[in-house]
GROMACS .gro file of C-alpha atoms in nm:
model
  235
    1ASP     CA    1   4.038   3.509   0.495
    2ALA     CA    2   3.983   3.563   0.102
    3CYS     CA    3   3.925   3.185   0.102
    4GLN     CA    4   3.672   3.147   0.283
    5GLU     CA    5   3.351   3.018   0.124
    6GLN     CA    6   3.004   2.900   0.295
    7ILE     CA    7   2.871   2.584   0.063
    8TRP     CA    8   2.528   2.598   0.128
    9PHE     CA    9   2.344   2.225  -0.018
   10MET     CA   10   2.011   2.096   0.079
   11VAL     CA   11   1.962   1.679   0.159
   12VAL     CA   12   1.630   1.473   0.192
   13LEU     CA   13   1.608   1.235   0.490
   14ASN     CA   14   1.284   1.103   0.541
   15GLY     CA   15   1.076   1.323   0.415
   16ILE     CA   16   1.243   1.610   0.582
   17VAL     CA   17   1.452   1.848   0.446
   18VAL     CA   18   1.783   1.935   0.643
   19PRO     CA   19   1.961   2.235   0.509
   20LEU     CA   20   2.386   2.216   0.542
   21VAL     CA   21   2.598   2.503   0.577
   22LEU     CA   22   3.007   2.344   0.536
   23ARG     CA   23   3.213   2.725   0.596
   24ARG     CA   24   3.555   2.596   0.378
   25ARG     CA   25   3.879   2.733   0.567
   26GLY     CA   26   4.207   2.801   0.401
   27CYS     CA   27   4.038   2.667   0.119
   28ALA     CA   28   4.088   2.272   0.274
   29GLN     CA   29   3.915   2.181   0.580
   30LEU     CA   30   3.555   2.176   0.519
   31VAL     CA   31   3.379   2.294   0.906
   32LEU     CA   32   3.013   2.199   0.949
   33ILE     CA   33   2.857   2.545   1.102
   34THR     CA   34   2.485   2.503   1.090
   35LEU     CA   35   2.260   2.226   1.137
   36LEU     CA   36   1.845   2.287   1.100
   37ALA     CA   37   1.573   2.046   0.989
   38VAL     CA   38   1.290   2.209   0.858
   39SER     CA   39   0.974   1.989   0.832
   40VAL     CA   40   0.804   1.968   0.514
   41LEU     CA   41   0.444   1.853   0.419
   42CYS     CA   42   0.423   1.620   0.187
   43GLU     CA   43   0.127   1.565  -0.106
   44ARG     CA   44   0.089   1.218  -0.228
   45LEU     CA   45  -0.039   1.228  -0.621
   46LEU     CA   46  -0.146   0.914  -0.734
   47VAL     CA   47  -0.069   0.898  -1.142
   48GLU     CA   48  -0.290   0.697  -1.375
   49LEU     CA   49  -0.074   0.638  -1.682
   50SER     CA   50  -0.159   0.495  -2.058
   51ASP     CA   51  -0.064   0.192  -2.091
   52TYR     CA   52   0.055  -0.114  -1.846
   53SER     CA   53   0.394  -0.167  -1.784
   54LEU     CA   54   0.617  -0.258  -1.510
   55GLY     CA   55   0.625  -0.028  -1.192
   56TRP     CA   56   0.979   0.062  -1.237
   57GLU     CA   57   0.952   0.123  -1.575
   58HIS     CA   58   0.681   0.414  -1.537
   59ALA     CA   59   0.892   0.537  -1.232
   60LYS     CA   60   1.182   0.592  -1.482
   61TYR     CA   61   0.920   0.770  -1.706
   62VAL     CA   62   0.785   1.010  -1.466
   63ARG     CA   63   1.162   1.073  -1.331
   64SER     CA   64   1.333   1.150  -1.675
   65SER     CA   65   1.018   1.384  -1.776
   66LEU     CA   66   1.006   1.571  -1.488
   67PHE     CA   67   1.430   1.620  -1.427
   68ASP     CA   68   1.368   1.966  -1.358
   69ILE     CA   69   1.095   1.901  -1.072
   70ARG     CA   70   1.188   1.823  -0.680
   71ILE     CA   71   1.000   1.541  -0.616
   72VAL     CA   72   1.009   1.407  -0.266
   73CYS     CA   73   0.997   1.046  -0.418
   74VAL     CA   74   0.832   0.832  -0.681
   75GLU     CA   75   0.713   0.488  -0.468
   76SER     CA   76   0.497   0.190  -0.643
   77SER     CA   77   0.409  -0.129  -0.482
   78VAL     CA   78   0.393  -0.297  -0.737
   79PHE     CA   79   0.784  -0.211  -0.911
   80GLY     CA   80   0.809  -0.571  -0.989
   81LEU     CA   81   0.445  -0.594  -1.094
   82TRP     CA   82   0.254  -0.493  -1.406
   83SER     CA   83   0.045  -0.185  -1.378
   84ASP     CA   84  -0.088   0.121  -1.462
   85HIS     CA   85  -0.033   0.374  -1.160
   86ILE     CA   86   0.240   0.491  -0.980
   87VAL     CA   87   0.219   0.727  -0.702
   88VAL     CA   88   0.440   1.006  -0.715
   89GLU     CA   89   0.507   1.216  -0.310
   90VAL     CA   90   0.640   1.577  -0.362
   91ALA     CA   91   0.601   1.892  -0.144
   92GLN     CA   92   0.284   2.002  -0.105
   93SER     CA   93   0.377   2.365  -0.172
   94ASP     CA   94   0.527   2.207  -0.528
   95ALA     CA   95   0.164   2.002  -0.611
   96ASP     CA   96  -0.032   2.215  -0.827
   97TYR     CA   97   0.257   2.286  -1.084
   98VAL     CA   98   0.375   1.900  -1.034
   99LYS     CA   99   0.002   1.812  -1.172
  100ARG     CA  100   0.009   2.038  -1.436
  101ASN     CA  101   0.394   1.923  -1.504
  102LEU     CA  102   0.298   1.556  -1.515
  103LEU     CA  103  -0.073   1.567  -1.710
  104SER     CA  104   0.146   1.740  -1.980
  105LEU     CA  105   0.303   1.424  -2.046
  106GLU     CA  106   0.203   1.182  -2.326
  107ARG     CA  107   0.152   0.924  -2.121
  108ILE     CA  108  -0.019   1.070  -1.846
  109GLU     CA  109  -0.430   0.984  -1.785
  110ARG     CA  110  -0.452   1.100  -1.473
  111VAL     CA  111  -0.315   1.253  -1.126
  112GLU     CA  112  -0.507   1.300  -0.825
  113GLU     CA  113  -0.465   1.311  -0.487
  114ASP     CA  114  -0.320   0.922  -0.340
  115ARG     CA  115  -0.669   0.984  -0.064
  116PRO     CA  116  -0.494   0.844   0.297
  117VAL     CA  117  -0.839   0.583   0.415
  118SER     CA  118  -0.933   0.462   0.790
  119ARG     CA  119  -1.171   0.261   0.918
  120ARG     CA  120  -1.333   0.250   1.299
  121ARG     CA  121  -1.152  -0.003   1.499
  122LEU     CA  122  -1.395  -0.328   1.490
  123GLN     CA  123  -1.547  -0.420   1.802
  124SER     CA  124  -1.697  -0.758   1.887
  125ARG     CA  125  -2.067  -0.733   1.977
  126LEU     CA  126  -2.183  -1.038   2.124
  127GLN     CA  127  -2.473  -1.114   2.301
  128LYS     CA  128  -2.446  -1.493   2.397
  129SER     CA  129  -2.171  -1.686   2.388
  130LEU     CA  130  -1.983  -1.775   2.062
  131LYS     CA  131  -2.151  -2.212   2.041
  132GLU     CA  132  -2.542  -1.980   2.098
  133TYR     CA  133  -2.439  -1.881   1.706
  134PRO     CA  134  -2.468  -2.113   1.389
  135SER     CA  135  -2.140  -2.126   1.184
  136PRO     CA  136  -2.230  -1.974   0.866
  137THR     CA  137  -2.246  -2.335   0.651
  138GLU     CA  138  -2.519  -2.363   0.883
  139TYR     CA  139  -2.692  -2.065   0.888
  140HIS     CA  140  -2.697  -2.068   0.517
  141ASP     CA  141  -2.759  -2.475   0.519
  142VAL     CA  142  -2.481  -2.479   0.299
  143LEU     CA  143  -2.324  -2.872   0.386
  144ALA     CA  144  -2.555  -2.984   0.195
  145LEU     CA  145  -2.411  -2.826  -0.101
  146HIS     CA  146  -2.106  -2.956   0.062
  147LYS     CA  147  -2.233  -3.321  -0.009
  148LYS     CA  148  -2.332  -3.224  -0.315
  149GLY     CA  149  -1.960  -3.185  -0.420
  150TYR     CA  150  -1.987  -2.838  -0.473
  151ARG     CA  151  -1.720  -2.716  -0.268
  152GLY     CA  152  -1.593  -2.434  -0.455
  153GLN     CA  153  -1.358  -2.579  -0.698
  154ASN     CA  154  -1.170  -2.384  -0.976
  155VAL     CA  155  -1.310  -2.096  -0.849
  156ARG     CA  156  -1.076  -1.796  -0.716
  157VAL     CA  157  -1.182  -1.545  -0.448
  158ALA     CA  158  -0.978  -1.174  -0.413
  159ILE     CA  159  -1.033  -1.030  -0.050
  160PHE     CA  160  -0.872  -0.688  -0.007
  161ASP     CA  161  -0.844  -0.671   0.363
  162THR     CA  162  -0.569  -0.707   0.641
  163GLY     CA  163  -0.361  -0.997   0.573
  164LEU     CA  164  -0.369  -1.314   0.735
  165SER     CA  165  -0.232  -1.429   1.031
  166ASN     CA  166   0.093  -1.593   1.087
  167GLY     CA  167   0.097  -2.003   1.035
  168TYR     CA  168  -0.295  -1.921   0.773
  169GLN     CA  169  -0.187  -2.177   0.553
  170ARG     CA  170  -0.297  -2.489   0.789
  171PHE     CA  171  -0.653  -2.289   0.794
  172PHE     CA  172  -0.678  -2.386   0.386
  173ASN     CA  173  -0.735  -2.667   0.174
  174ARG     CA  174  -0.612  -2.508  -0.143
  175PRO     CA  175  -0.252  -2.264  -0.154
  176VAL     CA  176  -0.353  -1.890  -0.043
  177HIS     CA  177  -0.135  -1.606  -0.197
  178LEU     CA  178  -0.076  -1.354   0.012
  179THR     CA  179   0.065  -0.980  -0.095
  180ASP     CA  180   0.127  -0.643   0.082
  181TRP     CA  181   0.048  -0.341  -0.016
  182THR     CA  182   0.167  -0.136   0.321
  183HIS     CA  183   0.405   0.061   0.472
  184ASP     CA  184   0.374  -0.209   0.790
  185ASP     CA  185   0.698  -0.384   0.913
  186SER     CA  186   0.551  -0.761   0.946
  187PRO     CA  187   0.303  -0.861   0.636
  188HIS     CA  188   0.036  -1.044   0.837
  189ASP     CA  189  -0.305  -0.976   0.986
  190SER     CA  190  -0.284  -0.778   1.337
  191VAL     CA  191  -0.623  -0.690   1.364
  192GLY     CA  192  -0.778  -1.067   1.272
  193HIS     CA  193  -1.070  -0.936   1.048
  194GLY     CA  194  -0.868  -1.067   0.703
  195THR     CA  195  -0.816  -1.414   0.894
  196PHE     CA  196  -1.212  -1.399   0.960
  197ILE     CA  197  -1.326  -1.299   0.620
  198ALA     CA  198  -1.061  -1.583   0.403
  199GLY     CA  199  -1.176  -1.838   0.656
  200LEU     CA  200  -1.557  -1.748   0.627
  201VAL     CA  201  -1.483  -1.815   0.323
  202ALA     CA  202  -1.241  -2.124   0.261
  203GLY     CA  203  -1.187  -2.186   0.569
  204LYS     CA  204  -1.104  -2.595   0.697
  205VAL     CA  205  -1.163  -2.603   1.010
  206ARG     CA  206  -1.350  -2.869   1.204
  207GLY     CA  207  -1.705  -2.759   1.298
  208CYS     CA  208  -1.690  -2.406   1.104
  209PRO     CA  209  -1.586  -2.464   0.771
  210GLY     CA  210  -1.622  -2.167   0.479
  211LEU     CA  211  -1.805  -2.176   0.225
  212ALA     CA  212  -1.618  -2.321  -0.031
  213PRO     CA  213  -1.386  -2.448   0.158
  214ASP     CA  214  -1.207  -2.576  -0.200
  215ALA     CA  215  -1.168  -2.202  -0.350
  216GLU     CA  216  -0.831  -2.054  -0.457
  217ILE     CA  217  -0.798  -1.775  -0.210
  218LEU     CA  218  -0.615  -1.400  -0.321
  219THR     CA  219  -0.571  -1.174   0.000
  220PHE     CA  220  -0.405  -0.834  -0.079
  221ARG     CA  221  -0.326  -0.660   0.306
  222VAL     CA  222  -0.463  -0.305   0.216
  223PHE     CA  223  -0.467  -0.220   0.536
  224THR     CA  224  -0.250  -0.187   0.804
  225GLY     CA  225  -0.269  -0.284   1.185
  226SER     CA  226  -0.394   0.092   1.229
  227GLN     CA  227  -0.638   0.057   1.009
  228THR     CA  228  -0.515   0.337   0.757
  229SER     CA  229  -0.436   0.238   0.372
  230HIS     CA  230  -0.436   0.463   0.048
  231THR     CA  231  -0.628   0.447  -0.301
  232SER     CA  232  -0.335   0.344  -0.453
  233TRP     CA  233  -0.309   0.026  -0.234
  234PHE     CA  234  -0.625  -0.082  -0.398
  235LEU     CA  235  -0.548  -0.061  -0.768
   0.00000   0.00000   0.00000
């Protein structure tokens, strides 16, 4: 049939490039001939810009400037916040080409790999009962300072860790500000380390108060439940 025509096009689904082949029959009906999924290795590029702006504005600038380059996605954990960086995800085979083109843009200061970070799972190595250990406030004789009125008033402490457990607010005197920069489905601490550190700093648990119970805590969840992270999540 002279009207038969094959139509090729590409779609990207969750980082997977899927080529589709459609055949037009009788210039009217489209029939799916082939569906082939090919896994593509991607590289995350951390892009530093010369100015602070909303994350979505940076993303718009990069996309409009590199409209002819195949970009899998432009990501920013701070789309609604002020930032000087975004993450561009590209096919690994295109990474060097994209880097060169990004660095040619006026507002781009630096481009480097958004390095993944992992740390070993934390394990308890207690040699005796917890009751036999003094609390940090007792060990450092901080309770004497508390009695004199030194309790961390007007102090802000930022903690970059695994976040806080669900229901964390009841453990603190002051409101705690929590932001999640990971890709986990839940924003809560499933490891326990971030919750422990925040309690060590400003907890109000009877018998084991924090070092500065009246301090304001800013918690940034930058490690997932599997103890992985990326450079960009700290920025």
